[in-house]
Amino acid sequence: MNTNNAHISKKPLSIKGIFSLTPFTLLDYPHKTACIVWFAGCNMRCLYCYNPDIVLGKGKIDFNEVLSFLKTRKGLLDGIVLSGGECTLHKNIIDFIKEIKAMGFAVKIDTNGSNPKILNSLIHNQLIDYVALDFKSLPHTFKHLTQSGLFSEFEESLSLLIRSNIPFEVRTTFHSSLISENDFVKMIEYLETKNFEGNYYVQLFMNNVPTLSKLDDSDKNIRLKDFSTSKIKVIFRE
């Protein structure tokens, strides 16, 4: 029996669900060399989204093509980042990750938290090693910002991660026209009420880049203040 091919499920993984592949990154998986698999499609339409082509586009690469690429990266990469778009939307995601884990790679997912059922399965079956969870906004601005009604799903995903022993980070993209400073303070307070502790990463919106919706420039003065609490360290990223 050829063990190199023993795990590959030809039919379900032949679907083209992947938009593109970044073969190497040192920035997207903490303390690991990795590649990024960008999944096509998303169930949110965040006004500030930097990846409109991915969110609105169709898959160009099938899962088996990525698995073949990963075989050539054994011993060269530590991990794989599954991003998008929204990777948990794809029905073959669990089988795909099983194949990746069988090759010995660590797996990080970037998610908007809209699919807690899949997230719970990934946690329960020990298929993921790190999660970056996007905290878009509080309920009263969530629908406008994301063009979706998925806050309760995000909240369930956050609770799942807090109860788990999976290393994870919470992160927010900050645009001053979409999230006020007062709302931002309340977002930190919300995380505290959910018993989140650790680093809270805030990505400052990059002006003058193509986004899903036309937006005015964002004021970045919020980075001049220290919003950290005794339990949450707020870290601004450019």
Tab-separated table of C-alpha atoms in Angstrom:
chain	number	residue	atom	x	y	z
A	1	MET	CA	0.000	0.000	0.000
A	2	ASN	CA	1.322	3.440	-0.944
A	3	THR	CA	1.159	5.385	2.322
A	4	ASN	CA	1.848	8.671	0.541
A	5	ASN	CA	-1.579	8.484	-1.074
A	6	ALA	CA	-3.451	6.538	1.602
A	7	HIS	CA	-5.152	9.572	3.124
A	8	ILE	CA	-6.230	11.407	0.001
A	9	SER	CA	-9.966	11.278	-0.736
A	10	LYS	CA	-10.024	11.994	-4.448
A	11	LYS	CA	-13.703	12.833	-4.959
A	12	PRO	CA	-14.647	15.272	-2.188
A	13	LEU	CA	-11.308	17.062	-2.349
A	14	SER	CA	-11.369	17.601	-6.103
A	15	ILE	CA	-13.735	20.576	-5.689
A	16	LYS	CA	-12.219	23.971	-6.522
A	17	GLY	CA	-12.841	25.823	-3.256
A	18	ILE	CA	-9.556	27.711	-3.011
A	19	PHE	CA	-8.943	31.122	-4.561
A	20	SER	CA	-5.156	31.263	-4.242
A	21	LEU	CA	-2.120	30.072	-2.317
A	22	THR	CA	0.663	32.104	-0.707
A	23	PRO	CA	3.584	29.648	-0.584
A	24	PHE	CA	5.513	31.232	2.300
A	25	THR	CA	4.937	33.615	5.201
A	26	LEU	CA	6.689	34.445	8.468
A	27	LEU	CA	3.978	36.878	9.587
A	28	ASP	CA	0.672	35.013	9.633
A	29	TYR	CA	1.305	32.112	12.006
A	30	PRO	CA	2.980	33.117	15.298
A	31	HIS	CA	6.479	31.635	15.629
A	32	LYS	CA	6.068	29.342	12.607
A	33	THR	CA	7.008	29.231	8.947
A	34	ALA	CA	3.822	28.704	6.993
A	35	CYS	CA	1.888	29.021	3.769
A	36	ILE	CA	-1.573	30.592	3.411
A	37	VAL	CA	-4.516	28.904	1.715
A	38	TRP	CA	-7.074	31.537	0.685
A	39	PHE	CA	-10.605	30.145	0.521
A	40	ALA	CA	-13.076	31.695	-1.916
A	41	GLY	CA	-16.356	33.096	-0.647
A	42	CYS	CA	-17.627	34.580	2.588
A	43	ASN	CA	-20.946	34.948	4.397
A	44	MET	CA	-20.128	38.515	5.438
A	45	ARG	CA	-19.609	41.632	3.337
A	46	CYS	CA	-17.530	43.749	5.703
A	47	LEU	CA	-17.383	47.315	4.430
A	48	TYR	CA	-13.615	47.559	5.007
A	49	CYS	CA	-12.743	44.138	3.537
A	50	TYR	CA	-9.349	44.151	1.791
A	51	ASN	CA	-10.081	40.962	-0.160
A	52	PRO	CA	-13.115	41.700	-2.363
A	53	ASP	CA	-11.778	39.450	-5.131
A	54	ILE	CA	-11.630	36.503	-2.720
A	55	VAL	CA	-14.938	37.229	-0.973
A	56	LEU	CA	-16.859	37.677	-4.225
A	57	GLY	CA	-14.814	35.285	-6.341
A	58	LYS	CA	-14.959	31.598	-7.159
A	59	GLY	CA	-12.470	28.876	-6.338
A	60	LYS	CA	-9.653	28.355	-8.831
A	61	ILE	CA	-7.675	25.586	-7.119
A	62	ASP	CA	-8.935	22.265	-5.815
A	63	PHE	CA	-8.001	20.784	-2.462
A	64	ASN	CA	-5.936	17.963	-3.941
A	65	GLU	CA	-3.724	20.462	-5.787
A	66	VAL	CA	-2.913	22.115	-2.455
A	67	LEU	CA	-2.239	18.748	-0.827
A	68	SER	CA	0.196	17.910	-3.631
A	69	PHE	CA	1.959	21.223	-3.026
A	70	LEU	CA	2.149	20.541	0.712
A	71	LYS	CA	3.841	17.200	0.103
A	72	THR	CA	6.735	19.134	-1.403
A	73	ARG	CA	6.944	21.350	1.701
A	74	LYS	CA	7.367	18.664	4.357
A	75	GLY	CA	10.299	19.641	6.539
A	76	LEU	CA	10.315	23.157	5.052
A	77	LEU	CA	7.141	24.599	6.568
A	78	ASP	CA	5.884	24.268	10.132
A	79	GLY	CA	2.255	25.103	9.545
A	80	ILE	CA	-0.614	26.014	7.273
A	81	VAL	CA	-2.883	29.060	7.606
A	82	LEU	CA	-6.433	28.598	6.306
A	83	SER	CA	-7.832	32.035	5.542
A	84	GLY	CA	-10.109	33.739	3.070
A	85	GLY	CA	-12.916	34.538	2.657
A	86	GLU	CA	-14.237	32.228	5.328
A	87	CYS	CA	-12.653	28.795	5.416
A	88	THR	CA	-15.280	27.187	7.690
A	89	LEU	CA	-17.983	27.620	5.035
A	90	HIS	CA	-16.515	24.872	2.873
A	91	LYS	CA	-18.094	21.479	3.463
A	92	ASN	CA	-14.815	19.673	2.772
A	93	ILE	CA	-12.830	21.651	5.336
A	94	ILE	CA	-12.698	18.829	7.915
A	95	ASP	CA	-11.483	16.211	5.424
A	96	PHE	CA	-8.994	18.727	4.043
A	97	ILE	CA	-7.533	19.476	7.472
A	98	LYS	CA	-7.308	15.762	8.291
A	99	GLU	CA	-5.083	15.364	5.240
A	100	ILE	CA	-2.922	18.310	6.289
A	101	LYS	CA	-2.550	16.997	9.839
A	102	ALA	CA	-1.631	13.563	8.507
A	103	MET	CA	1.383	15.201	6.831
A	104	GLY	CA	2.524	16.584	10.183
A	105	PHE	CA	1.721	20.264	9.698
A	106	ALA	CA	0.275	22.534	12.390
A	107	VAL	CA	-2.980	24.218	11.327
A	108	LYS	CA	-4.124	27.776	12.025
A	109	ILE	CA	-7.505	29.055	10.902
A	110	ASP	CA	-8.580	32.665	10.410
A	111	THR	CA	-12.331	32.876	10.990
A	112	ASN	CA	-15.144	35.348	11.478
A	113	GLY	CA	-16.701	32.915	13.943
A	114	SER	CA	-19.887	32.466	11.936
A	115	ASN	CA	-19.792	28.654	11.948
A	116	PRO	CA	-19.513	27.506	15.584
A	117	LYS	CA	-20.681	23.993	14.704
A	118	ILE	CA	-17.667	23.397	12.455
A	119	LEU	CA	-15.358	25.179	14.892
A	120	ASN	CA	-16.555	22.926	17.705
A	121	SER	CA	-15.902	19.838	15.573
A	122	LEU	CA	-12.390	21.045	14.729
A	123	ILE	CA	-11.641	21.665	18.397
A	124	HIS	CA	-13.193	18.395	19.593
A	125	ASN	CA	-11.258	16.348	17.024
A	126	GLN	CA	-7.986	18.179	17.716
A	127	LEU	CA	-7.659	19.271	14.099
A	128	ILE	CA	-6.541	22.858	14.714
A	129	ASP	CA	-3.600	24.273	16.651
A	130	TYR	CA	-4.253	28.020	16.599
A	131	VAL	CA	-7.217	30.292	15.804
A	132	ALA	CA	-7.441	33.972	14.883
A	133	LEU	CA	-11.004	35.090	15.610
A	134	ASP	CA	-12.281	38.318	14.063
A	135	PHE	CA	-14.302	40.481	16.452
A	136	LYS	CA	-16.047	42.796	13.999
A	137	SER	CA	-18.045	45.009	16.336
A	138	LEU	CA	-20.753	45.057	18.992
A	139	PRO	CA	-24.316	43.987	18.129
A	140	HIS	CA	-25.684	47.493	17.454
A	141	THR	CA	-23.164	48.111	14.626
A	142	PHE	CA	-22.480	44.525	13.575
A	143	LYS	CA	-25.187	44.234	10.927
A	144	HIS	CA	-24.193	47.474	9.187
A	145	LEU	CA	-20.470	46.738	9.287
A	146	THR	CA	-20.672	43.098	8.168
A	147	GLN	CA	-23.925	43.201	6.180
A	148	SER	CA	-24.944	40.079	8.102
A	149	GLY	CA	-26.887	39.035	11.182
A	150	LEU	CA	-24.301	36.612	12.546
A	151	PHE	CA	-23.293	38.177	15.864
A	152	SER	CA	-24.782	35.369	17.991
A	153	GLU	CA	-22.760	32.831	15.984
A	154	PHE	CA	-19.595	34.841	16.608
A	155	GLU	CA	-20.443	34.990	20.303
A	156	GLU	CA	-20.851	31.206	20.450
A	157	SER	CA	-17.498	30.727	18.690
A	158	LEU	CA	-15.805	33.061	21.156
A	159	SER	CA	-17.236	31.091	24.073
A	160	LEU	CA	-16.095	27.808	22.508
A	161	LEU	CA	-12.530	29.078	22.209
A	162	ILE	CA	-12.451	30.501	25.725
A	163	ARG	CA	-13.595	27.143	27.134
A	164	SER	CA	-11.102	25.199	25.009
A	165	ASN	CA	-7.363	24.807	25.468
A	166	ILE	CA	-6.660	25.896	21.881
A	167	PRO	CA	-4.284	28.893	21.656
A	168	PHE	CA	-6.164	31.733	19.979
A	169	GLU	CA	-6.200	35.464	19.459
A	170	VAL	CA	-9.014	37.960	19.085
A	171	ARG	CA	-8.519	40.701	16.532
A	172	THR	CA	-10.433	43.703	15.203
A	173	THR	CA	-10.013	45.914	12.157
A	174	PHE	CA	-10.533	49.483	13.337
A	175	HIS	CA	-11.987	52.166	11.081
A	176	SER	CA	-12.867	55.388	12.891
A	177	SER	CA	-16.031	55.929	10.808
A	178	LEU	CA	-17.367	52.467	11.667
A	179	ILE	CA	-16.251	51.996	15.290
A	180	SER	CA	-16.152	54.964	17.651
A	181	GLU	CA	-13.632	55.171	20.474
A	182	ASN	CA	-16.480	54.732	22.947
A	183	ASP	CA	-17.628	51.592	21.127
A	184	PHE	CA	-14.069	50.299	21.112
A	185	VAL	CA	-13.856	50.669	24.892
A	186	LYS	CA	-17.149	48.783	25.161
A	187	MET	CA	-15.734	46.012	22.942
A	188	ILE	CA	-12.913	45.525	25.437
A	189	GLU	CA	-15.437	45.506	28.277
A	190	TYR	CA	-17.499	42.936	26.367
A	191	LEU	CA	-14.487	40.641	26.070
A	192	GLU	CA	-13.917	40.947	29.809
A	193	THR	CA	-17.525	39.971	30.537
A	194	LYS	CA	-16.929	36.844	28.432
A	195	ASN	CA	-13.839	36.040	30.569
A	196	PHE	CA	-11.406	36.531	27.716
A	197	GLU	CA	-7.834	37.087	28.840
A	198	GLY	CA	-4.738	37.702	26.733
A	199	ASN	CA	-3.742	39.739	23.693
A	200	TYR	CA	-6.363	41.670	21.758
A	201	TYR	CA	-4.924	42.717	18.388
A	202	VAL	CA	-6.272	45.787	16.639
A	203	GLN	CA	-5.491	46.198	12.955
A	204	LEU	CA	-5.654	49.868	11.978
A	205	PHE	CA	-7.449	50.297	8.673
A	206	MET	CA	-5.068	51.006	5.804
A	207	ASN	CA	-6.199	54.076	3.897
A	208	ASN	CA	-6.014	54.249	0.110
A	209	VAL	CA	-6.361	50.535	-0.586
A	210	PRO	CA	-9.148	48.804	-2.551
A	211	THR	CA	-11.948	47.598	-0.273
A	212	LEU	CA	-15.371	46.031	-0.657
A	213	SER	CA	-17.083	49.361	0.001
A	214	LYS	CA	-15.991	52.945	-0.654
A	215	LEU	CA	-14.857	54.426	2.656
A	216	ASP	CA	-13.405	57.704	3.850
A	217	ASP	CA	-9.939	57.701	5.388
A	218	SER	CA	-9.733	56.385	8.929
A	219	ASP	CA	-8.290	58.466	11.779
A	220	LYS	CA	-5.488	56.512	13.491
A	221	ASN	CA	-5.139	58.603	16.634
A	222	ILE	CA	-6.671	55.827	18.707
A	223	ARG	CA	-3.289	54.089	18.699
A	224	LEU	CA	-1.861	56.912	20.845
A	225	LYS	CA	-3.849	55.735	23.876
A	226	ASP	CA	-3.369	52.727	26.113
A	227	PHE	CA	-6.584	50.691	26.336
A	228	SER	CA	-5.111	47.638	28.053
A	229	THR	CA	-6.686	46.315	31.235
A	230	SER	CA	-5.421	43.974	33.926
A	231	LYS	CA	-6.616	40.985	31.873
A	232	ILE	CA	-6.477	42.188	28.267
A	233	LYS	CA	-3.458	43.629	26.500
A	234	VAL	CA	-4.503	45.775	23.524
A	235	ILE	CA	-1.888	45.663	20.766
A	236	PHE	CA	-2.182	47.927	17.726
A	237	ARG	CA	-0.983	46.679	14.369
A	238	GLU	CA	-0.406	48.858	11.339
